[in-house]
Coordinates of C-alpha atoms in Angstrom, one line a residue:
M1 CA -9.1 28.2 6.7
L2 CA -10.5 24.7 4.7
D3 CA -9.2 24.5 1.5
H4 CA -11.4 24.5 -0.9
E5 CA -10.6 21.2 -2.5
T6 CA -11.4 19.8 0.9
A7 CA -14.6 20.9 1.8
P8 CA -17.1 17.4 2.4
V9 CA -19.9 17.6 0.0
T10 CA -23.5 19.2 0.8
T11 CA -26.4 17.8 0.6
G12 CA -27.6 19.3 3.0
R13 CA -27.7 17.1 5.2
T14 CA -25.3 14.8 7.9
A15 CA -23.2 12.6 5.4
T16 CA -22.1 9.0 7.2
D17 CA -20.3 6.5 6.3
E18 CA -22.2 3.9 5.1
V19 CA -22.4 0.4 3.0
F20 CA -22.8 0.9 -0.7
Q21 CA -23.2 4.5 -0.7
V22 CA -21.0 7.2 -1.8
E23 CA -18.8 8.6 0.6
E24 CA -19.7 12.3 0.7
H25 CA -16.0 13.2 3.3
G26 CA -13.0 13.0 1.1
I27 CA -9.6 14.4 3.2
D28 CA -12.1 17.2 4.8
P29 CA -11.2 16.5 9.2
I30 CA -13.7 13.5 10.3
P31 CA -16.4 14.9 13.0
D32 CA -16.2 13.3 16.3
A33 CA -20.0 12.0 15.5
E34 CA -19.6 10.1 12.6
R35 CA -16.3 9.0 13.3
H36 CA -17.5 4.7 14.2
G37 CA -16.4 1.1 14.1
G38 CA -12.7 0.0 16.1
A39 CA -9.7 -0.9 16.1
K40 CA -10.4 -4.9 14.5
D41 CA -11.8 -2.7 11.4
V42 CA -8.0 -2.2 10.8
F43 CA -7.1 -5.7 11.0
W44 CA -9.4 -7.2 8.2
L45 CA -8.3 -4.2 5.8
W46 CA -4.5 -5.0 6.4
F47 CA -5.3 -8.4 6.8
G48 CA -8.1 -8.7 3.4
S49 CA -6.5 -7.0 0.8
N50 CA -2.4 -9.1 1.3
L51 CA -4.3 -12.1 0.9
T52 CA -2.8 -11.1 -2.7
F53 CA -0.3 -13.6 -4.2
T54 CA 1.7 -10.8 -5.0
Y55 CA 3.4 -12.3 -1.1
V56 CA 3.7 -15.5 -3.3
I57 CA 6.1 -14.9 -6.0
N58 CA 7.7 -12.4 -3.7
G59 CA 8.7 -15.4 -1.6
A60 CA 10.0 -17.2 -4.6
L61 CA 12.2 -14.5 -5.3
A62 CA 13.6 -15.0 -2.0
V63 CA 14.7 -18.7 -3.2
A64 CA 15.6 -17.3 -6.4
F65 CA 18.2 -14.4 -5.0
G66 CA 19.7 -17.8 -3.5
L67 CA 18.4 -18.5 -0.4
S68 CA 17.4 -22.1 1.0
F69 CA 14.0 -23.1 2.5
W70 CA 14.5 -22.1 6.2
Q71 CA 16.0 -18.6 5.4
A72 CA 14.0 -17.3 2.5
T73 CA 11.2 -18.6 5.3
A74 CA 13.4 -15.5 8.2
V75 CA 13.1 -13.3 5.1
V76 CA 9.6 -13.7 5.2
V77 CA 9.3 -13.3 8.8
L78 CA 10.7 -10.0 9.1
G79 CA 9.7 -8.8 6.4
G80 CA 5.8 -9.5 7.4
L81 CA 7.6 -7.0 11.0
A82 CA 7.1 -4.5 9.7
F83 CA 3.7 -4.4 9.4
V84 CA 3.8 -3.1 12.5
A85 CA 5.2 0.0 12.2
I86 CA 1.8 0.9 9.0
G87 CA -0.1 -0.2 12.0
A88 CA 1.2 2.4 14.3
A89 CA 1.5 4.6 11.4
G90 CA -2.4 4.6 10.8
L91 CA -3.2 6.2 14.5
S92 CA -2.5 9.8 13.6
G93 CA -5.4 9.3 11.7
V94 CA -7.6 8.9 14.4
R95 CA -6.2 11.9 15.7
T96 CA -6.2 13.9 13.0
G97 CA -9.5 12.2 10.8
T98 CA -7.8 13.4 8.0
A99 CA -5.3 11.5 5.3
T100 CA -2.4 10.3 6.0
L101 CA -0.6 12.7 3.0
V102 CA -2.0 15.5 4.1
I103 CA -0.9 14.4 7.4
S104 CA 2.8 14.9 5.6
R105 CA 1.7 18.3 5.3
A106 CA 3.5 18.7 8.6
A107 CA 6.8 16.9 8.5
F108 CA 7.6 19.1 4.8
G109 CA 5.7 22.1 5.1
R110 CA 2.4 22.2 2.9
R111 CA 5.5 23.0 -0.3
G112 CA 6.9 20.7 -0.2
N113 CA 4.7 17.3 1.0
W114 CA 3.4 18.4 -3.2
P115 CA 6.3 16.4 -4.7
A116 CA 6.1 13.4 -2.4
G117 CA 2.5 13.6 -2.8
L118 CA 3.1 13.7 -6.4
L119 CA 5.3 10.6 -6.6
N120 CA 3.0 8.6 -4.1
W121 CA 0.4 9.4 -6.7
I122 CA 2.2 7.3 -10.0
V123 CA 2.9 4.1 -6.8
S124 CA -0.3 3.9 -6.8
I125 CA -1.9 3.9 -9.6
G126 CA 1.3 1.2 -11.1
Y127 CA 0.6 -0.5 -8.7
T128 CA -3.2 -0.9 -9.4
I129 CA -2.4 -1.7 -13.3
V130 CA 0.6 -4.2 -12.6
N131 CA -3.1 -6.3 -10.2
T132 CA -4.9 -5.8 -12.4
V133 CA -3.6 -7.2 -14.9
V134 CA -2.6 -9.8 -13.2
G135 CA -6.0 -10.3 -12.4
T136 CA -7.3 -10.0 -16.3
L137 CA -5.4 -12.6 -17.1
A138 CA -6.4 -15.1 -14.2
L139 CA -9.4 -13.7 -14.9
E140 CA -8.5 -15.2 -18.7
A141 CA -7.0 -18.2 -18.1
F142 CA -10.6 -19.3 -15.7
F143 CA -12.1 -18.7 -18.7
T144 CA -10.1 -21.9 -20.1
D145 CA -10.2 -23.8 -18.1
L146 CA -13.9 -23.9 -18.5
G147 CA -13.5 -24.2 -21.9
W148 CA -14.3 -20.7 -23.3
H149 CA -10.8 -20.8 -25.9
G150 CA -12.0 -16.4 -27.0
G151 CA -9.0 -14.7 -27.4
Q152 CA -8.5 -11.2 -27.5
A153 CA -13.1 -11.3 -26.8
A154 CA -11.9 -13.1 -23.7
R155 CA -8.8 -10.5 -22.2
A156 CA -11.3 -7.9 -22.7
L157 CA -13.8 -8.7 -21.2
A158 CA -12.3 -10.4 -18.6
L159 CA -10.5 -7.0 -17.6
A160 CA -14.0 -5.7 -17.9
V161 CA -14.5 -7.2 -14.3
T162 CA -11.9 -6.7 -12.6
L163 CA -11.7 -2.9 -13.6
A164 CA -15.2 -3.2 -12.1
L165 CA -14.8 -5.1 -9.6
T166 CA -12.9 -2.7 -8.6
F167 CA -14.0 0.4 -9.5
V168 CA -17.3 0.1 -7.9
V169 CA -16.0 -0.4 -4.4
A170 CA -13.5 1.4 -4.4
L171 CA -16.2 3.9 -5.6
W172 CA -18.8 3.3 -3.0
G173 CA -16.1 4.6 -0.4
H174 CA -14.9 3.9 2.8
A175 CA -17.6 1.6 5.0
T176 CA -18.3 -0.1 1.3
V177 CA -14.0 -1.0 0.8
Q178 CA -13.3 -2.5 5.2
F179 CA -17.1 -4.2 4.3
A180 CA -15.5 -6.2 0.7
E181 CA -12.0 -6.4 2.0
R182 CA -13.9 -8.2 5.0
W183 CA -15.7 -10.7 3.5
M184 CA -13.2 -11.5 0.8
A185 CA -11.0 -12.1 3.4
Y186 CA -13.1 -14.5 4.4
V187 CA -13.3 -16.0 0.8
L188 CA -9.8 -15.2 -0.5
A189 CA -8.8 -17.0 3.7
V190 CA -10.1 -20.1 2.7
G191 CA -8.4 -20.7 -0.2
F192 CA -5.0 -19.7 0.6
A193 CA -5.3 -21.7 3.4
V194 CA -5.9 -25.4 1.0
L195 CA -3.6 -23.5 -1.2
I196 CA -0.6 -23.4 1.2
V197 CA -1.6 -27.1 2.0
L198 CA -1.9 -28.5 -0.8
V199 CA 2.2 -26.7 -1.8
L200 CA 4.2 -26.5 1.6
P201 CA 4.4 -30.3 2.1
G202 CA 7.1 -31.2 -0.8
A203 CA 9.1 -28.0 0.1
D204 CA 12.4 -28.8 -0.4
T205 CA 14.7 -27.9 3.7
S206 CA 17.6 -29.0 2.5
A207 CA 20.5 -26.6 2.7
P208 CA 21.5 -25.5 -1.3
S209 CA 25.4 -26.3 -3.1
A210 CA 26.6 -22.7 -2.1
A211 CA 25.7 -19.4 0.4
P212 CA 23.7 -16.1 -0.9
G213 CA 26.5 -14.3 0.2
A214 CA 25.7 -10.4 0.9
S215 CA 23.1 -9.1 -2.4
G216 CA 21.1 -12.2 -1.9
W217 CA 19.9 -11.6 1.7
S218 CA 19.6 -7.8 0.4
L219 CA 17.4 -8.2 -2.8
A220 CA 15.2 -10.5 -0.3
F221 CA 15.1 -8.3 2.1
V222 CA 14.1 -6.1 -0.4
V223 CA 11.8 -7.6 -2.1
M224 CA 9.5 -8.7 1.2
L225 CA 10.4 -4.9 2.4
A226 CA 9.4 -3.2 -0.4
G227 CA 5.2 -4.5 -0.4
P228 CA 4.4 -2.5 3.7
F229 CA 6.8 0.1 2.8
S230 CA 5.2 0.6 -0.4
Y231 CA 2.1 1.4 2.2
L232 CA 3.0 4.5 4.1
P233 CA 1.2 7.1 2.6
M234 CA -1.6 4.8 3.1
P235 CA -2.9 4.0 7.2
A236 CA -4.5 6.8 8.1
D237 CA -6.1 7.1 4.8
Y238 CA -8.8 3.5 6.9
T239 CA -8.0 5.0 10.6
R240 CA -10.1 8.3 9.8
Y241 CA -13.6 7.6 10.5
L242 CA -12.0 5.3 14.0
P243 CA -13.4 7.3 17.7
R244 CA -10.8 9.4 18.5
T245 CA -10.8 6.9 21.8
T246 CA -8.5 4.3 20.0
T247 CA -6.0 3.8 21.4
L248 CA -2.5 3.4 19.2
R249 CA -1.7 -0.5 21.2
A250 CA -5.5 -1.1 19.3
V251 CA -4.4 -0.2 16.5
T252 CA -1.1 -0.8 16.1
W253 CA -1.6 -4.2 16.9
S254 CA -4.6 -4.6 15.2
G255 CA -3.3 -3.3 11.6
A256 CA 0.4 -5.4 11.9
L257 CA -1.5 -8.9 13.0
G258 CA -3.7 -8.3 10.3
G259 CA -0.9 -7.7 7.6
F260 CA 1.5 -10.6 9.3
V261 CA -0.8 -13.0 9.0
S262 CA -1.7 -13.0 5.6
S263 CA 1.6 -11.1 4.0
V264 CA 3.8 -14.2 5.4
A265 CA 1.1 -17.5 4.6
L266 CA 1.6 -16.4 1.9
G267 CA 5.3 -15.1 1.2
V268 CA 6.1 -18.7 3.1
A269 CA 4.0 -21.3 0.6
G270 CA 5.4 -18.6 -2.7
V271 CA 9.4 -19.8 -0.5
A272 CA 7.6 -24.2 -0.7
A273 CA 6.7 -23.8 -3.7
A274 CA 10.6 -22.5 -5.8
T275 CA 11.6 -25.2 -4.4
Q276 CA 10.2 -27.4 -6.2
V277 CA 9.3 -26.4 -9.8
D278 CA 11.0 -23.0 -11.7
M279 CA 8.7 -20.0 -10.9
T280 CA 9.6 -17.8 -13.1
D281 CA 6.1 -17.5 -13.9
A282 CA 5.0 -17.5 -11.0
V283 CA 0.7 -18.4 -11.1
A284 CA 2.0 -21.2 -14.1
G285 CA 4.6 -23.3 -11.2
T286 CA 2.8 -22.6 -8.7
E287 CA -0.4 -24.3 -11.0
S288 CA 1.7 -27.5 -11.8
L289 CA 2.1 -28.1 -7.8
L290 CA -1.9 -28.3 -7.3
P291 CA -4.0 -30.9 -8.1
G292 CA -7.1 -30.8 -11.7
W293 CA -10.1 -29.9 -9.6
F294 CA -8.7 -26.7 -7.4
Q295 CA -6.3 -25.7 -9.9
S296 CA -9.2 -23.6 -11.8
L297 CA -10.3 -21.9 -8.1
F298 CA -6.8 -21.2 -8.4
L299 CA -6.7 -18.7 -10.8
A300 CA -10.2 -17.6 -8.5
L301 CA -8.0 -16.5 -5.4
V302 CA -5.3 -15.1 -7.0
L303 CA -8.2 -12.6 -9.3
G304 CA -10.1 -11.7 -6.2
G305 CA -6.3 -11.4 -4.2
S306 CA -5.7 -8.5 -7.4
V307 CA -8.9 -7.2 -7.0
T308 CA -8.0 -6.8 -3.2
N309 CA -5.3 -5.1 -3.3
S310 CA -6.4 -3.3 -6.1
I311 CA -9.4 -1.7 -4.2
I312 CA -7.0 -0.3 -1.6
T313 CA -4.7 1.7 -3.8
L314 CA -7.0 2.9 -6.0
Y315 CA -9.9 4.7 -3.4
S316 CA -6.5 5.7 -1.6
S317 CA -5.5 7.8 -5.0
S318 CA -8.9 9.2 -5.0
L319 CA -7.2 11.3 -2.3
N320 CA -3.9 11.4 -3.2
L321 CA -5.6 13.6 -5.8
Q322 CA -7.0 15.6 -3.8
V323 CA -3.9 16.6 -1.7
L324 CA -2.1 17.7 -4.9
G325 CA -5.3 19.8 -5.1
I326 CA -7.6 19.1 -7.9
P327 CA -10.4 21.0 -6.9
W328 CA -13.3 18.0 -7.3
T329 CA -15.5 15.8 -4.7
R330 CA -13.5 12.4 -3.9
A331 CA -15.8 10.1 -5.7
R332 CA -15.0 12.4 -9.3
A333 CA -11.2 12.7 -8.4
I334 CA -11.8 8.5 -8.4
V335 CA -12.5 8.5 -12.6
I336 CA -9.6 10.0 -12.7
S337 CA -7.2 7.9 -11.2
A338 CA -9.5 4.3 -12.3
G339 CA -9.7 5.9 -16.1
V340 CA -4.9 6.7 -16.3
T341 CA -5.0 3.1 -14.8
A342 CA -7.8 1.6 -17.5
A343 CA -5.8 3.1 -20.4
G344 CA -2.2 1.7 -18.5
S345 CA -4.1 -2.3 -18.2
L346 CA -5.1 -1.4 -21.8
G347 CA -1.8 -1.2 -23.4
A348 CA 0.2 -3.7 -20.9
L349 CA -2.5 -6.2 -21.7
F350 CA -3.5 -4.9 -25.8
L351 CA -0.2 -3.1 -27.6
T352 CA 2.9 -4.3 -25.5
D353 CA 4.2 -6.2 -22.6
F354 CA 5.2 -3.1 -20.7
T355 CA 4.5 -5.2 -17.3
T356 CA 7.6 -5.7 -16.6
S357 CA 9.4 -2.2 -17.2
L358 CA 6.6 -0.7 -15.0
L359 CA 7.5 -3.3 -12.5
S360 CA 11.6 -2.2 -13.0
F361 CA 10.6 1.1 -12.7
L362 CA 8.1 1.2 -9.3
S363 CA 10.7 -1.2 -7.9
L364 CA 13.2 1.7 -8.7
L365 CA 10.8 4.1 -6.7
I366 CA 11.7 2.4 -2.7
I367 CA 14.0 5.1 -3.2
V368 CA 12.1 8.4 -2.6
F369 CA 9.6 5.9 -0.9
A370 CA 11.5 4.5 2.0
P371 CA 13.5 7.9 3.8
W372 CA 10.0 9.5 3.3
G373 CA 8.6 6.6 5.4
G374 CA 11.8 7.7 7.9
V375 CA 10.9 11.5 8.4
F376 CA 7.0 10.5 7.9
L377 CA 8.2 8.4 11.6
A378 CA 9.8 10.2 13.7
D379 CA 8.1 13.5 13.3
M380 CA 5.2 11.4 13.6
V381 CA 6.4 10.2 16.7
L382 CA 8.2 14.2 18.2
R383 CA 4.4 15.4 18.1
R384 CA 3.2 12.8 19.5
C385 CA 0.9 11.9 16.9
T386 CA -0.7 14.7 18.2
Y387 CA -1.1 17.2 15.2
D388 CA -3.5 21.5 14.6
S389 CA -6.1 20.5 12.0
A390 CA -6.7 23.8 10.9
G391 CA -3.0 23.6 10.3
L392 CA -2.7 20.1 7.6
H393 CA -5.3 21.7 5.8
A394 CA -4.4 26.0 5.5
D395 CA -3.9 27.8 1.9
T396 CA -1.6 29.4 3.4
G397 CA -0.1 30.5 7.0
G398 CA -0.3 27.9 10.3
A399 CA 1.4 26.0 12.5
Y400 CA 3.0 24.2 9.0
W401 CA 3.4 26.4 6.7
Y402 CA 7.6 27.1 7.6
R403 CA 9.5 29.0 5.2
A404 CA 7.0 29.2 2.6
G405 CA 5.3 26.5 2.6
W406 CA 8.7 24.2 2.7
H407 CA 10.3 22.5 6.0
P408 CA 13.9 22.4 5.9
A409 CA 14.4 19.4 8.4
G410 CA 11.9 18.0 7.1
L411 CA 13.3 18.3 3.4
I412 CA 17.6 17.6 4.1
A413 CA 16.6 14.4 5.7
L414 CA 15.0 13.2 3.2
L415 CA 16.9 14.4 0.5
A416 CA 20.0 12.7 2.9
G417 CA 18.5 9.2 2.7
L418 CA 17.9 9.3 -0.6
L419 CA 21.2 9.6 -1.3
F420 CA 22.3 6.9 0.7
S421 CA 19.6 5.2 -0.9
A422 CA 20.7 5.5 -4.7
L423 CA 24.1 4.8 -2.9
T424 CA 24.0 1.8 -2.6
C425 CA 20.2 0.9 -4.6
D426 CA 20.9 -1.8 -7.4
S427 CA 18.2 -3.1 -9.4
E428 CA 17.7 -3.9 -13.3
L429 CA 17.5 0.1 -14.1
W430 CA 19.7 1.7 -11.8
T431 CA 22.6 0.2 -9.6
G432 CA 24.3 2.3 -7.1
P433 CA 28.4 2.7 -6.9
L434 CA 28.8 1.7 -3.7
V435 CA 26.5 -1.8 -4.6
A436 CA 30.3 -3.1 -5.7
P437 CA 32.3 -2.2 -3.0
L438 CA 29.5 -3.8 0.1
G439 CA 29.9 -6.7 -2.0
G440 CA 27.1 -6.3 -4.1
A441 CA 25.0 -5.4 -0.8
D442 CA 21.4 -3.6 -1.4
L443 CA 21.1 -1.4 1.5
T444 CA 18.1 1.4 -0.4
L445 CA 15.5 0.1 3.3
L446 CA 18.8 1.8 5.0
G447 CA 17.5 5.3 4.3
A448 CA 15.1 5.5 5.4
A449 CA 17.0 4.8 9.2
V450 CA 19.6 7.5 7.8
S451 CA 16.8 9.8 6.8
A452 CA 14.7 9.4 10.4
L453 CA 18.2 10.5 12.1
V454 CA 19.2 13.3 10.1
Y455 CA 15.3 14.7 10.8
V456 CA 15.7 14.2 14.8
L457 CA 18.9 15.8 14.5
L458 CA 17.6 18.6 12.7
A459 CA 14.0 18.8 13.8
R460 CA 14.0 18.3 17.3
G461 CA 12.6 21.3 19.5
H462 CA 10.9 23.0 17.4
V463 CA 8.8 20.3 16.2
T464 CA 7.1 19.2 19.4
P465 CA 3.9 17.7 20.5
I466 CA 0.8 20.2 20.9
R467 CA -2.8 19.9 21.5
A468 CA -4.5 19.2 18.7
S469 CA -7.5 20.6 17.8
R470 CA -10.9 19.3 17.2
P471 CA -12.6 20.0 13.2

């Protein structure tokens, strides 16, 4: 039996997934008759949503950690390869027709899945706030370039526009999200290509006077891999409408290529910029390298990139709330996320500057999501991505009820990865006791490998592929 919160809206007609129409489905399984699209849609989603200035900042940070141009570029490329895992995770949506955080009930149990679901919602909203603030400040600066020095009024209007662009698209739902990401990608790709052409030739490719050491290398990898890892609770949200005939190869490589191209291109631009100017204020630093005719367009690119990324995090947050048990439709649930995002953005822009603290807190949560991702991916591999759809949505009982709703293997593996990540984490808010003995190296992300290994050892034998039931 399906949960009350997963039931689709009853309207007297077949639900459809149409552009500029409010999506009626939430985390309920998408019927075969309503499946549509192809793997190319996954490419445009991840390509467009990752055309964000965040990757320019990440590339600049790699240089700030002491890496040379070529060393930092290597880290950027290796970080982009992590999108292979994001692409592969999308197959679970094809097989089940539901959201990632519903599917993860198979690994952790119905009740054991709830804490990670709550943390993921917090992270999604946190990143949406950060992107909203960045987009608002860019739009405010754009107003200034146009000659309007409106002070708080200009900032308020910039915030309202940024929130509206994000909320309206996310409210309409899956089809409109896919449509917007594709068409915004066309525009942003051209603009960022010009940015790269302007910034890259001046890069200083000489080696720094001192080697970066274990600390510099590890921190650079953490920064570059944290972006792809933060998407692990989302891939199925955007593949659940694809026909069941969509193959693993098509989904994996389409998603991987989309995220890889955009993240690596912008990451290298950030590396190049950081070898030329001070990137403490990354927007101002990059802008100083650009000719006057392009500076206003650059600010528009920052705004557009912030919006494309916020759209997918806000949309997924509405599905996330349904997973947590909010008995509302997806469209109504998204109002909660939008309201919290607006409140947080107002606080950051008008009351107190907590953006830096928020980013530090979000970066610390990689301690949770690296191990969570390890368990989820290991479970998907053991099951060969086949699930009992009815069991994923059952209130009680079913294939994934385990021990009173908790899966011991998944939770033990998660705790093992959490412990390893906490002991080896080096962040502003927490430094693990093993960081110093390791020469300053931050091995947080290896918590994913630890949790995956422990899960395979504990679950192998009783977690096996099953014949997937169709909704």
